[in-house]
PDB file of C-alpha atoms in Angstrom:
ATOM      1  CA  MET A 290     -14.198   9.413  34.209  1.00 64.00           C
ATOM      2  CA  ASP A 291     -12.410  12.730  34.769  1.00 67.00           C
ATOM      3  CA  LYS A 292      -9.217  11.130  35.371  1.00 70.00           C
ATOM      4  CA  LEU A 293      -9.537   9.154  32.176  1.00 65.00           C
ATOM      5  CA  TRP A 294     -10.287  12.178  30.238  1.00 67.00           C
ATOM      6  CA  ALA A 295      -7.460  13.995  31.614  1.00 71.00           C
ATOM      7  CA  HIS A 296      -5.309  10.946  30.757  1.00 64.00           C
ATOM      8  CA  LEU A 297      -7.103  11.144  27.245  1.00 70.00           C
ATOM      9  CA  VAL A 298      -6.391  14.693  26.501  1.00 71.00           C
ATOM     10  CA  GLU A 299      -3.240  15.228  27.989  1.00 76.00           C
ATOM     11  CA  ALA A 300      -0.553  16.579  25.500  1.00 76.00           C
ATOM     12  CA  GLN A 301       2.620  15.373  24.926  1.00 82.00           C
ATOM     13  CA  PRO A 302       5.751  17.942  23.932  1.00 82.00           C
ATOM     14  CA  PRO A 303       5.993  18.060  20.244  1.00 78.00           C
ATOM     15  CA  PRO A 304       8.868  15.961  18.698  1.00 79.00           C
ATOM     16  CA  GLU A 305      12.227  17.267  17.358  1.00 82.00           C
ATOM     17  CA  LEU A 306      12.097  18.316  13.272  1.00 86.00           C
ATOM     18  CA  TRP A 307      14.362  15.718  12.712  1.00 86.00           C
ATOM     19  CA  LEU A 308      11.991  13.137  14.314  1.00 88.00           C
ATOM     20  CA  VAL A 309       9.224  14.363  12.190  1.00 90.00           C
ATOM     21  CA  ALA A 310      11.270  14.242   8.922  1.00 91.00           C
ATOM     22  CA  LEU A 311      12.640  10.939   9.643  1.00 94.00           C
ATOM     23  CA  SER A 312       9.061   9.358  10.224  1.00 94.00           C
ATOM     24  CA  ALA A 313       7.736  11.204   6.956  1.00 95.00           C
ATOM     25  CA  LEU A 314      10.811   9.407   4.916  1.00 96.00           C
ATOM     26  CA  ALA A 315       9.985   5.839   6.526  1.00 96.00           C
ATOM     27  CA  ALA A 316       6.638   6.300   5.674  1.00 97.00           C
ATOM     28  CA  PHE A 317       7.129   7.241   2.194  1.00 97.00           C
ATOM     29  CA  VAL A 318       9.664   4.285   1.670  1.00 97.00           C
ATOM     30  CA  ILE A 319       7.316   1.851   2.969  1.00 97.00           C
ATOM     31  CA  VAL A 320       4.320   3.192   0.461  1.00 97.00           C
ATOM     32  CA  ALA A 321       6.917   3.241  -2.535  1.00 96.00           C
ATOM     33  CA  TYR A 322       8.586   0.399  -1.905  1.00 95.00           C
ATOM     34  CA  ARG A 323       6.389  -2.726  -3.709  1.00 93.00           C
ATOM     35  CA  THR A 324       6.775  -5.545  -1.278  1.00 94.00           C
ATOM     36  CA  SER A 325       6.282  -3.294   1.870  1.00 96.00           C
ATOM     37  CA  TRP A 326       3.340  -1.533   0.365  1.00 96.00           C
ATOM     38  CA  GLN A 327       1.737  -5.082  -0.396  1.00 94.00           C
ATOM     39  CA  LEU A 328       2.601  -5.990   3.290  1.00 93.00           C
ATOM     40  CA  THR A 329       0.907  -2.699   4.552  1.00 95.00           C
ATOM     41  CA  ARG A 330      -1.552  -1.825   1.767  1.00 95.00           C
ATOM     42  CA  GLY A 331      -4.183  -3.850   4.232  1.00 94.00           C
ATOM     43  CA  LEU A 332      -4.616  -1.102   6.702  1.00 95.00           C
ATOM     44  CA  VAL A 333      -5.403   1.661   3.962  1.00 97.00           C
ATOM     45  CA  THR A 334      -8.001  -0.652   2.849  1.00 96.00           C
ATOM     46  CA  ILE A 335      -9.537  -0.657   6.284  1.00 96.00           C
ATOM     47  CA  ALA A 336      -9.591   3.101   6.384  1.00 96.00           C
ATOM     48  CA  HIS A 337     -10.867   3.252   2.870  1.00 96.00           C
ATOM     49  CA  GLU A 338     -13.770   0.564   3.821  1.00 96.00           C
ATOM     50  CA  GLY A 339     -14.403   2.322   7.045  1.00 95.00           C
ATOM     51  CA  GLY A 340     -15.054   5.528   5.200  1.00 95.00           C
ATOM     52  CA  HIS A 341     -17.620   3.931   3.167  1.00 95.00           C
ATOM     53  CA  ALA A 342     -19.407   2.641   6.273  1.00 95.00           C
ATOM     54  CA  LEU A 343     -19.272   5.658   8.355  1.00 94.00           C
ATOM     55  CA  VAL A 344     -20.599   7.870   5.604  1.00 95.00           C
ATOM     56  CA  ALA A 345     -23.551   5.311   4.760  1.00 94.00           C
ATOM     57  CA  LEU A 346     -24.345   5.331   8.461  1.00 92.00           C
ATOM     58  CA  LEU A 347     -24.444   9.137   8.375  1.00 92.00           C
ATOM     59  CA  SER A 348     -26.638   9.056   5.268  1.00 91.00           C
ATOM     60  CA  ARG A 349     -28.984   6.655   6.649  1.00 88.00           C
ATOM     61  CA  ARG A 350     -28.171   3.741   4.598  1.00 90.00           C
ATOM     62  CA  ARG A 351     -28.625   0.241   5.955  1.00 90.00           C
ATOM     63  CA  LEU A 352     -25.372  -1.155   6.601  1.00 89.00           C
ATOM     64  CA  GLN A 353     -24.895  -5.023   6.091  1.00 90.00           C
ATOM     65  CA  GLY A 354     -21.677  -5.535   6.674  1.00 92.00           C
ATOM     66  CA  ILE A 355     -17.926  -5.243   5.573  1.00 95.00           C
ATOM     67  CA  ARG A 356     -15.569  -7.535   4.175  1.00 95.00           C
ATOM     68  CA  LEU A 357     -11.737  -7.683   4.234  1.00 95.00           C
ATOM     69  CA  HIS A 358      -9.926  -9.801   1.707  1.00 93.00           C
ATOM     70  CA  SER A 359      -6.226 -11.283   1.476  1.00 91.00           C
ATOM     71  CA  ASP A 360      -5.437  -9.796  -1.477  1.00 90.00           C
ATOM     72  CA  THR A 361      -6.018  -6.221   0.291  1.00 89.00           C
ATOM     73  CA  SER A 362      -9.317  -5.681  -1.457  1.00 91.00           C
ATOM     74  CA  GLY A 363     -12.426  -4.835   0.432  1.00 92.00           C
ATOM     75  CA  VAL A 364     -16.301  -4.355  -0.080  1.00 93.00           C
ATOM     76  CA  THR A 365     -19.037  -2.502   2.360  1.00 93.00           C
ATOM     77  CA  LEU A 366     -22.453  -3.432   1.647  1.00 91.00           C
ATOM     78  CA  THR A 367     -25.403  -1.395   2.308  1.00 90.00           C
ATOM     79  CA  ARG A 368     -29.174  -1.151   1.742  1.00 88.00           C
ATOM     80  CA  GLY A 369     -31.275   1.585   0.537  1.00 86.00           C
ATOM     81  CA  ARG A 370     -31.938   3.528  -2.493  1.00 86.00           C
ATOM     82  CA  PRO A 371     -29.740   2.613  -5.558  1.00 85.00           C
ATOM     83  CA  THR A 372     -29.142   6.093  -6.627  1.00 86.00           C
ATOM     84  CA  GLY A 373     -29.225   9.542  -4.844  1.00 89.00           C
ATOM     85  CA  PRO A 374     -27.119  11.530  -2.493  1.00 91.00           C
ATOM     86  CA  GLY A 375     -26.839   8.995  -0.040  1.00 91.00           C
ATOM     87  CA  MET A 376     -25.241   6.382  -2.478  1.00 93.00           C
ATOM     88  CA  VAL A 377     -23.192   9.179  -3.925  1.00 95.00           C
ATOM     89  CA  PHE A 378     -21.239  10.401  -0.776  1.00 95.00           C
ATOM     90  CA  THR A 379     -21.074   6.803   0.426  1.00 95.00           C
ATOM     91  CA  ALA A 380     -19.055   6.058  -2.868  1.00 94.00           C
ATOM     92  CA  LEU A 381     -17.101   9.056  -2.515  1.00 95.00           C
ATOM     93  CA  ALA A 382     -16.190   8.517   0.916  1.00 95.00           C
ATOM     94  CA  GLY A 383     -13.873   5.362   0.244  1.00 95.00           C
ATOM     95  CA  TYR A 384     -10.756   6.720  -1.678  1.00 97.00           C
ATOM     96  CA  VAL A 385     -10.608   9.875   0.203  1.00 97.00           C
ATOM     97  CA  ALA A 386     -11.174   8.082   3.839  1.00 97.00           C
ATOM     98  CA  PRO A 387      -7.408   7.515   4.632  1.00 97.00           C
ATOM     99  CA  SER A 388      -5.981  10.496   3.673  1.00 97.00           C
ATOM    100  CA  LEU A 389      -8.480  12.725   5.700  1.00 97.00           C
ATOM    101  CA  LEU A 390      -8.041  10.489   8.475  1.00 96.00           C
ATOM    102  CA  GLY A 391      -4.281  11.160   8.132  1.00 96.00           C
ATOM    103  CA  LEU A 392      -4.947  14.728   8.135  1.00 97.00           C
ATOM    104  CA  ALA A 393      -6.887  14.515  11.608  1.00 96.00           C
ATOM    105  CA  GLY A 394      -4.275  12.493  12.931  1.00 95.00           C
ATOM    106  CA  ALA A 395      -2.027  15.186  11.748  1.00 94.00           C
ATOM    107  CA  TRP A 396      -3.933  17.707  13.746  1.00 94.00           C
ATOM    108  CA  LEU A 397      -3.936  15.695  16.968  1.00 93.00           C
ATOM    109  CA  THR A 398      -0.199  14.840  16.888  1.00 91.00           C
ATOM    110  CA  ALA A 399       0.524  18.366  16.172  1.00 89.00           C
ATOM    111  CA  GLN A 400      -1.478  19.360  19.297  1.00 88.00           C
ATOM    112  CA  GLY A 401       0.769  16.293  21.175  1.00 87.00           C
ATOM    113  CA  ARG A 402      -2.793  14.620  21.658  1.00 89.00           C
ATOM    114  CA  VAL A 403      -1.078  11.256  20.975  1.00 90.00           C
ATOM    115  CA  THR A 404      -3.337   9.337  23.191  1.00 89.00           C
ATOM    116  CA  LEU A 405      -6.253  10.403  22.104  1.00 90.00           C
ATOM    117  CA  LEU A 406      -5.014   9.534  18.636  1.00 92.00           C
ATOM    118  CA  VAL A 407      -4.620   6.077  19.518  1.00 92.00           C
ATOM    119  CA  TRP A 408      -7.880   5.191  21.453  1.00 91.00           C
ATOM    120  CA  SER A 409      -9.525   6.767  18.620  1.00 93.00           C
ATOM    121  CA  VAL A 410      -7.890   4.534  16.219  1.00 94.00           C
ATOM    122  CA  LEU A 411      -8.802   1.929  18.824  1.00 93.00           C
ATOM    123  CA  LEU A 412     -12.212   2.766  18.645  1.00 93.00           C
ATOM    124  CA  PHE A 413     -12.451   2.895  15.284  1.00 94.00           C
ATOM    125  CA  LEU A 414     -11.413  -0.501  14.566  1.00 95.00           C
ATOM    126  CA  VAL A 415     -13.365  -1.953  17.460  1.00 94.00           C
ATOM    127  CA  CYS A 416     -16.592  -0.489  15.612  1.00 93.00           C
ATOM    128  CA  MET A 417     -15.235  -2.093  12.598  1.00 94.00           C
ATOM    129  CA  LEU A 418     -14.820  -5.492  13.990  1.00 94.00           C
ATOM    130  CA  LEU A 419     -18.635  -5.224  14.956  1.00 93.00           C
ATOM    131  CA  LEU A 420     -19.422  -4.937  11.255  1.00 92.00           C
ATOM    132  CA  ILE A 421     -16.856  -7.353   9.633  1.00 94.00           C
ATOM    133  CA  ARG A 422     -18.242 -10.537   7.878  1.00 93.00           C
ATOM    134  CA  ASN A 423     -15.731 -12.746   7.018  1.00 94.00           C
ATOM    135  CA  LEU A 424     -12.999 -14.479   8.874  1.00 95.00           C
ATOM    136  CA  TYR A 425      -9.909 -12.822   7.358  1.00 94.00           C
ATOM    137  CA  GLY A 426     -11.181  -9.249   7.806  1.00 94.00           C
ATOM    138  CA  ALA A 427     -11.995 -10.088  11.717  1.00 95.00           C
ATOM    139  CA  LEU A 428      -8.744 -11.585  12.026  1.00 96.00           C
ATOM    140  CA  ILE A 429      -6.723  -8.635  10.567  1.00 95.00           C
ATOM    141  CA  LEU A 430      -8.791  -6.226  12.794  1.00 96.00           C
ATOM    142  CA  LEU A 431      -8.223  -8.046  16.053  1.00 96.00           C
ATOM    143  CA  ALA A 432      -4.246  -8.436  14.944  1.00 95.00           C
ATOM    144  CA  THR A 433      -4.087  -4.460  14.047  1.00 95.00           C
ATOM    145  CA  GLY A 434      -6.466  -3.872  17.416  1.00 94.00           C
ATOM    146  CA  GLY A 435      -4.494  -5.798  19.300  1.00 95.00           C
ATOM    147  CA  ALA A 436      -1.140  -3.827  18.188  1.00 94.00           C
ATOM    148  CA  VAL A 437      -2.866  -0.631  18.914  1.00 94.00           C
ATOM    149  CA  PHE A 438      -3.635  -1.728  22.362  1.00 93.00           C
ATOM    150  CA  ALA A 439      -0.531  -3.168  23.376  1.00 93.00           C
ATOM    151  CA  LEU A 440       0.972   0.162  22.112  1.00 91.00           C
ATOM    152  CA  SER A 441      -1.430   2.236  24.050  1.00 88.00           C
ATOM    153  CA  MET A 442      -0.728   0.178  27.345  1.00 88.00           C
ATOM    154  CA  TYR A 443       2.698  -0.594  27.423  1.00 90.00           C
ATOM    155  CA  ALA A 444       4.908   1.659  24.987  1.00 88.00           C
ATOM    156  CA  PRO A 445       6.742   4.794  26.874  1.00 89.00           C
ATOM    157  CA  ASP A 446       5.529   7.765  25.701  1.00 86.00           C
ATOM    158  CA  ASP A 447       8.197   8.492  23.182  1.00 88.00           C
ATOM    159  CA  VAL A 448       7.647   5.438  21.209  1.00 91.00           C
ATOM    160  CA  GLN A 449       3.963   6.213  20.717  1.00 91.00           C
ATOM    161  CA  MET A 450       4.935   9.688  19.405  1.00 92.00           C
ATOM    162  CA  VAL A 451       7.112   7.699  16.976  1.00 92.00           C
ATOM    163  CA  VAL A 452       4.542   5.192  15.775  1.00 94.00           C
ATOM    164  CA  ALA A 453       1.697   7.793  15.587  1.00 93.00           C
ATOM    165  CA  GLN A 454       4.008  10.011  13.236  1.00 94.00           C
ATOM    166  CA  VAL A 455       5.020   6.983  11.406  1.00 96.00           C
ATOM    167  CA  ALA A 456       1.233   5.763  11.106  1.00 96.00           C
ATOM    168  CA  VAL A 457      -0.072   9.655  10.266  1.00 96.00           C
ATOM    169  CA  TRP A 458       2.616  10.039   7.386  1.00 97.00           C
ATOM    170  CA  PHE A 459       1.436   6.282   6.141  1.00 97.00           C
ATOM    171  CA  LEU A 460      -2.013   7.194   5.721  1.00 97.00           C
ATOM    172  CA  LEU A 461      -1.441  10.225   4.040  1.00 97.00           C
ATOM    173  CA  PHE A 462       1.163   8.817   1.586  1.00 97.00           C
ATOM    174  CA  GLY A 463      -0.636   5.705   1.614  1.00 97.00           C
ATOM    175  CA  GLY A 464      -3.488   7.550   0.439  1.00 96.00           C
ATOM    176  CA  VAL A 465      -2.014   8.743  -2.698  1.00 97.00           C
ATOM    177  CA  ARG A 466      -1.153   5.332  -3.849  1.00 96.00           C
ATOM    178  CA  PRO A 467      -4.239   3.515  -4.585  1.00 96.00           C
ATOM    179  CA  ILE A 468      -5.534   6.419  -6.460  1.00 97.00           C
ATOM    180  CA  LEU A 469      -2.708   6.418  -8.929  1.00 96.00           C
ATOM    181  CA  GLU A 470      -2.957   2.650  -9.121  1.00 95.00           C
ATOM    182  CA  LEU A 471      -6.986   3.068  -9.905  1.00 95.00           C
ATOM    183  CA  ARG A 472      -6.187   5.616 -12.614  1.00 94.00           C
ATOM    184  CA  ARG A 473      -3.651   3.035 -14.548  1.00 93.00           C
ATOM    185  CA  LYS A 474      -6.237   0.163 -13.820  1.00 92.00           C
ATOM    186  CA  ARG A 475      -8.931   2.302 -15.594  1.00 91.00           C
ATOM    187  CA  ARG A 476      -6.455   3.202 -18.326  1.00 91.00           C
ATOM    188  CA  ARG A 477      -6.424  -0.590 -19.181  1.00 89.00           C
ATOM    189  CA  GLY A 478      -9.910  -1.360 -18.763  1.00 86.00           C
ATOM    190  CA  GLN A 479      -9.345  -3.465 -15.777  1.00 87.00           C
ATOM    191  CA  ALA A 480     -11.712  -1.396 -13.195  1.00 82.00           C
ATOM    192  CA  PRO A 481     -15.038  -1.137 -14.509  1.00 84.00           C
ATOM    193  CA  ASP A 482     -16.752  -1.479 -11.394  1.00 88.00           C
ATOM    194  CA  SER A 483     -14.630   1.032  -9.260  1.00 92.00           C
ATOM    195  CA  ASP A 484     -15.788   3.612  -7.096  1.00 93.00           C
ATOM    196  CA  ALA A 485     -15.097   6.017  -9.734  1.00 94.00           C
ATOM    197  CA  ASP A 486     -17.248   4.194 -12.334  1.00 94.00           C
ATOM    198  CA  GLN A 487     -19.967   3.699  -9.915  1.00 94.00           C
ATOM    199  CA  LEU A 488     -20.082   7.411  -9.353  1.00 95.00           C
ATOM    200  CA  ALA A 489     -19.780   8.231 -13.228  1.00 94.00           C
ATOM    201  CA  ARG A 490     -23.231   5.936 -13.245  1.00 94.00           C
ATOM    202  CA  LEU A 491     -24.814   7.592 -10.415  1.00 93.00           C
ATOM    203  CA  THR A 492     -24.022  11.127 -11.632  1.00 93.00           C
ATOM    204  CA  PHE A 493     -23.673  13.269 -15.216  1.00 91.00           C
ATOM    205  CA  LEU A 494     -19.833  13.561 -14.484  1.00 94.00           C
ATOM    206  CA  PRO A 495     -17.317  11.213 -15.926  1.00 94.00           C
ATOM    207  CA  GLY A 496     -15.297   8.430 -13.834  1.00 94.00           C
ATOM    208  CA  GLY A 497     -11.846  10.422 -14.458  1.00 94.00           C
ATOM    209  CA  PHE A 498     -13.595  13.638 -12.857  1.00 96.00           C
ATOM    210  CA  TYR A 499     -13.718  11.517  -9.689  1.00 96.00           C
ATOM    211  CA  VAL A 500     -10.325   9.965  -9.883  1.00 96.00           C
ATOM    212  CA  LEU A 501      -8.864  13.553 -10.115  1.00 97.00           C
ATOM    213  CA  PHE A 502     -11.340  14.779  -7.280  1.00 97.00           C
ATOM    214  CA  PHE A 503      -9.777  11.834  -5.299  1.00 97.00           C
ATOM    215  CA  LEU A 504      -6.150  12.944  -6.047  1.00 97.00           C
ATOM    216  CA  VAL A 505      -6.644  16.465  -5.403  1.00 97.00           C
ATOM    217  CA  VAL A 506      -8.237  15.382  -1.801  1.00 97.00           C
ATOM    218  CA  ALA A 507      -5.195  13.248  -1.358  1.00 97.00           C
ATOM    219  CA  ALA A 508      -2.466  15.843  -2.297  1.00 97.00           C
ATOM    220  CA  ALA A 509      -4.222  18.549  -0.132  1.00 97.00           C
ATOM    221  CA  SER A 510      -4.248  16.172   2.978  1.00 97.00           C
ATOM    222  CA  VAL A 511      -0.565  15.591   2.267  1.00 97.00           C
ATOM    223  CA  VAL A 512       0.363  19.352   2.022  1.00 95.00           C
ATOM    224  CA  GLY A 513      -2.168  20.289   4.865  1.00 95.00           C
ATOM    225  CA  GLY A 514      -0.732  17.292   7.498  1.00 94.00           C
ATOM    226  CA  ALA A 515       2.939  18.570   6.892  1.00 93.00           C
ATOM    227  CA  TRP A 516       1.704  22.165   7.492  1.00 92.00           C
ATOM    228  CA  LEU A 517       0.365  20.953  10.697  1.00 91.00           C
ATOM    229  CA  MET A 518       3.462  18.621  11.941  1.00 88.00           C
ATOM    230  CA  LEU A 519       6.333  20.258  10.633  1.00 83.00           C
ATOM    231  CA  PRO A 520       5.680  23.734  12.299  1.00 71.00           C
ATOM    232  CA  ALA A 521       4.858  22.225  15.630  1.00 60.00           C
ATOM    233  CA  ALA A 522       8.501  20.549  15.598  1.00 58.00           C
ATOM    234  CA  VAL A 523      10.352  24.057  14.288  1.00 60.00           C
ATOM    235  CA  LEU A 524       8.356  26.527  16.511  1.00 52.00           C
ATOM    236  CA  PRO A 525       9.616  25.236  20.170  1.00 52.00           C
ATOM    237  CA  SER A 526      13.000  24.951  18.845  1.00 47.00           C
ATOM    238  CA  LEU A 527      13.124  29.073  17.851  1.00 44.00           C
TER     239      LEU A 527
END
C-alpha cells in the first residue's frame, strides 16, 4: 500500500508553456466545433450527472440511479423530500460539476500529480457505473473507463501529461457551453424542466438567476484553472 500510494502521489515535472497553451487550444476547438462537441459532449454529461449524484448522497437523499442517453442528455433519480436544502443543492450541482472537476484537475495537474488525477477519474467512473440504470449508460462508462485504465497502465508519463492537460481544459471549456445552450433554450421556451427552472420552483429566485450563477462559476473556473496551470509551466523556465 505504501508503494501504491507513493506511485499515486509521485509528481511529474510540469510541462512547458507551449504544451499547456497547445492543449488549451485543442480543447477549445473540440468544444467550439459543432461536430467534435456532439461527439464528446457525453463526457460533460457524465460529470454533470455525477455532480448531481454526489451531492444527493452528501445531502442524504436516496439515490435511485443514473441514466445516460445517446442524445448526450442524462438524468439522476433521487428519492426524498421534494423541497428543502438537500433538493436545492442537488439541483445546483449538475451544471457546475464539470467546471469544478476541471478546476480540481487543474490543481492536480499543476502539482504534477497526473497519476493521482487519472486514478481519481477512474474511481469516479467506477462509482458511477455501480449507479447506472440503462444499457447505453453502462456502455459509455465502460468505454470511457477502459480508455482511462489503458492510459494509466500503458501510456508513457509524457503522454499521460498531454492527455491530462487536454482533458482538464476540455472540462473547463466544456462546462461553459452547456450553460450558454441552456440560456438559449430557455429564451425559446424549450427547457421548462431544466435545473434552473426546477431551482426557481424550489426557491424564491428566478431561473435566470441560476443560469447566471452557473455561468459565473464556470467562467471563474476557467480563469482559476488557467491561473493554476500556466504559472506552473512558466515558473520553472524563469
